[in-house]
Amino acid sequence: MNWNKDHIRETMLSLETAALKSARDTYLGYVSTARLDRSEPIENDEHAQAEIASDLAEGLDDKLHDYADKIEKLETIDFGPKSTVV
């Protein structure tokens, strides 16, 4: 079987990049929801929703770093031809 390593590498990078973009978009959505407008009175439910959004954004922050690390590692892996399998 002949594997196209460049295609595999590009597919892996594409999938991780898409996952990073999706996580970043979700993160930014939570961050914007976590911000309260201090110029108006803040209702209890608004405050609770902002805290939940802040907690969710904090959890996604770690995921963003994980995806970025995976992409960096994929970019440095040598997918060139090899004579032995390590």
PDB file of C-alpha atoms in Angstrom:
ATOM      1  CA  MET A   1       0.000   0.000   0.000  1.00  0.00           C
ATOM      2  CA  ASN A   2       1.348   3.413  -0.968  1.00  0.00           C
ATOM      3  CA  TRP A   3       0.600   6.148   1.562  1.00  0.00           C
ATOM      4  CA  ASN A   4       0.715   9.789   0.545  1.00  0.00           C
ATOM      5  CA  LYS A   5       2.342  11.246   3.667  1.00  0.00           C
ATOM      6  CA  ASP A   6       1.970  14.834   2.471  1.00  0.00           C
ATOM      7  CA  HIS A   7      -1.772  14.338   2.086  1.00  0.00           C
ATOM      8  CA  ILE A   8      -1.997  12.773   5.552  1.00  0.00           C
ATOM      9  CA  ARG A   9       0.001  15.643   7.075  1.00  0.00           C
ATOM     10  CA  GLU A  10      -2.107  18.295   5.333  1.00  0.00           C
ATOM     11  CA  THR A  11      -5.313  16.547   6.388  1.00  0.00           C
ATOM     12  CA  MET A  12      -4.185  16.379  10.003  1.00  0.00           C
ATOM     13  CA  LEU A  13      -3.151  20.050   9.948  1.00  0.00           C
ATOM     14  CA  SER A  14      -6.444  21.024   8.336  1.00  0.00           C
ATOM     15  CA  LEU A  15      -8.483  19.160  10.954  1.00  0.00           C
ATOM     16  CA  GLU A  16      -6.539  20.643  13.877  1.00  0.00           C
ATOM     17  CA  THR A  17      -6.699  24.135  12.369  1.00  0.00           C
ATOM     18  CA  ALA A  18     -10.481  23.827  11.949  1.00  0.00           C
ATOM     19  CA  ALA A  19     -10.818  22.597  15.528  1.00  0.00           C
ATOM     20  CA  LEU A  20      -8.711  25.517  16.760  1.00  0.00           C
ATOM     21  CA  LYS A  21     -10.830  28.021  14.817  1.00  0.00           C
ATOM     22  CA  SER A  22     -14.062  26.530  16.134  1.00  0.00           C
ATOM     23  CA  ALA A  23     -12.789  26.527  19.721  1.00  0.00           C
ATOM     24  CA  ARG A  24     -11.528  30.123  19.337  1.00  0.00           C
ATOM     25  CA  ASP A  25     -14.894  31.296  17.973  1.00  0.00           C
ATOM     26  CA  THR A  26     -16.720  29.581  20.834  1.00  0.00           C
ATOM     27  CA  TYR A  27     -14.246  31.015  23.338  1.00  0.00           C
ATOM     28  CA  LEU A  28     -14.742  34.548  22.029  1.00  0.00           C
ATOM     29  CA  GLY A  29     -18.504  34.069  22.228  1.00  0.00           C
ATOM     30  CA  TYR A  30     -18.263  33.074  25.890  1.00  0.00           C
ATOM     31  CA  VAL A  31     -15.884  35.936  26.650  1.00  0.00           C
ATOM     32  CA  SER A  32     -18.280  38.463  25.135  1.00  0.00           C
ATOM     33  CA  THR A  33     -21.158  36.981  27.155  1.00  0.00           C
ATOM     34  CA  ALA A  34     -19.081  37.142  30.328  1.00  0.00           C
ATOM     35  CA  ARG A  35     -18.748  40.923  30.061  1.00  0.00           C
ATOM     36  CA  LEU A  36     -21.329  42.876  32.007  1.00  0.00           C
ATOM     37  CA  ASP A  37     -22.469  46.382  31.121  1.00  0.00           C
ATOM     38  CA  ARG A  38     -21.555  48.279  34.295  1.00  0.00           C
ATOM     39  CA  SER A  39     -23.405  51.407  33.142  1.00  0.00           C
ATOM     40  CA  GLU A  40     -26.753  49.725  33.893  1.00  0.00           C
ATOM     41  CA  PRO A  41     -28.086  47.861  36.915  1.00  0.00           C
ATOM     42  CA  ILE A  42     -27.068  44.207  36.823  1.00  0.00           C
ATOM     43  CA  GLU A  43     -29.771  41.627  37.447  1.00  0.00           C
ATOM     44  CA  ASN A  44     -28.963  38.456  39.396  1.00  0.00           C
ATOM     45  CA  ASP A  45     -29.596  36.227  36.380  1.00  0.00           C
ATOM     46  CA  GLU A  46     -27.320  38.361  34.194  1.00  0.00           C
ATOM     47  CA  HIS A  47     -24.583  38.058  36.783  1.00  0.00           C
ATOM     48  CA  ALA A  48     -25.033  34.269  37.002  1.00  0.00           C
ATOM     49  CA  GLN A  49     -24.964  33.895  33.209  1.00  0.00           C
ATOM     50  CA  ALA A  50     -21.807  35.996  33.010  1.00  0.00           C
ATOM     51  CA  GLU A  51     -20.104  33.812  35.634  1.00  0.00           C
ATOM     52  CA  ILE A  52     -21.058  30.620  33.797  1.00  0.00           C
ATOM     53  CA  ALA A  53     -19.797  32.069  30.500  1.00  0.00           C
ATOM     54  CA  SER A  54     -16.552  33.056  32.225  1.00  0.00           C
ATOM     55  CA  ASP A  55     -16.071  29.527  33.585  1.00  0.00           C
ATOM     56  CA  LEU A  56     -16.733  28.011  30.153  1.00  0.00           C
ATOM     57  CA  ALA A  57     -14.307  30.431  28.495  1.00  0.00           C
ATOM     58  CA  GLU A  58     -11.656  29.533  31.051  1.00  0.00           C
ATOM     59  CA  GLY A  59     -12.095  25.838  30.249  1.00  0.00           C
ATOM     60  CA  LEU A  60     -11.812  26.510  26.523  1.00  0.00           C
ATOM     61  CA  ASP A  61      -8.640  28.506  27.035  1.00  0.00           C
ATOM     62  CA  ASP A  62      -6.781  25.274  27.835  1.00  0.00           C
ATOM     63  CA  LYS A  63      -8.225  23.637  24.707  1.00  0.00           C
ATOM     64  CA  LEU A  64      -6.993  26.535  22.561  1.00  0.00           C
ATOM     65  CA  HIS A  65      -3.462  25.977  23.839  1.00  0.00           C
ATOM     66  CA  ASP A  66      -3.769  22.220  23.242  1.00  0.00           C
ATOM     67  CA  TYR A  67      -4.828  22.730  19.624  1.00  0.00           C
ATOM     68  CA  ALA A  68      -2.049  25.266  19.035  1.00  0.00           C
ATOM     69  CA  ASP A  69       0.501  22.828  20.495  1.00  0.00           C
ATOM     70  CA  LYS A  70      -0.763  20.005  18.273  1.00  0.00           C
ATOM     71  CA  ILE A  71      -0.505  22.196  15.174  1.00  0.00           C
ATOM     72  CA  GLU A  72       3.027  23.252  16.113  1.00  0.00           C
ATOM     73  CA  LYS A  73       4.087  19.621  16.591  1.00  0.00           C
ATOM     74  CA  LEU A  74       2.482  18.547  13.303  1.00  0.00           C
ATOM     75  CA  GLU A  75       4.349  21.309  11.495  1.00  0.00           C
ATOM     76  CA  THR A  76       7.693  20.110  12.867  1.00  0.00           C
ATOM     77  CA  ILE A  77       7.242  16.367  12.234  1.00  0.00           C
ATOM     78  CA  ASP A  78       9.321  15.080   9.344  1.00  0.00           C
ATOM     79  CA  PHE A  79       6.963  13.238   7.004  1.00  0.00           C
ATOM     80  CA  GLY A  80       9.707  12.594   4.464  1.00  0.00           C
ATOM     81  CA  PRO A  81      10.702   9.145   3.163  1.00  0.00           C
ATOM     82  CA  LYS A  82      12.339   6.795   5.645  1.00  0.00           C
ATOM     83  CA  SER A  83      14.294   3.587   5.217  1.00  0.00           C
ATOM     84  CA  THR A  84      13.453   2.308   8.715  1.00  0.00           C
ATOM     85  CA  VAL A  85      10.489   2.574  11.037  1.00  0.00           C
ATOM     86  CA  VAL A  86      11.290   3.920  14.464  1.00  0.00           C
TER      87      VAL A  86
END
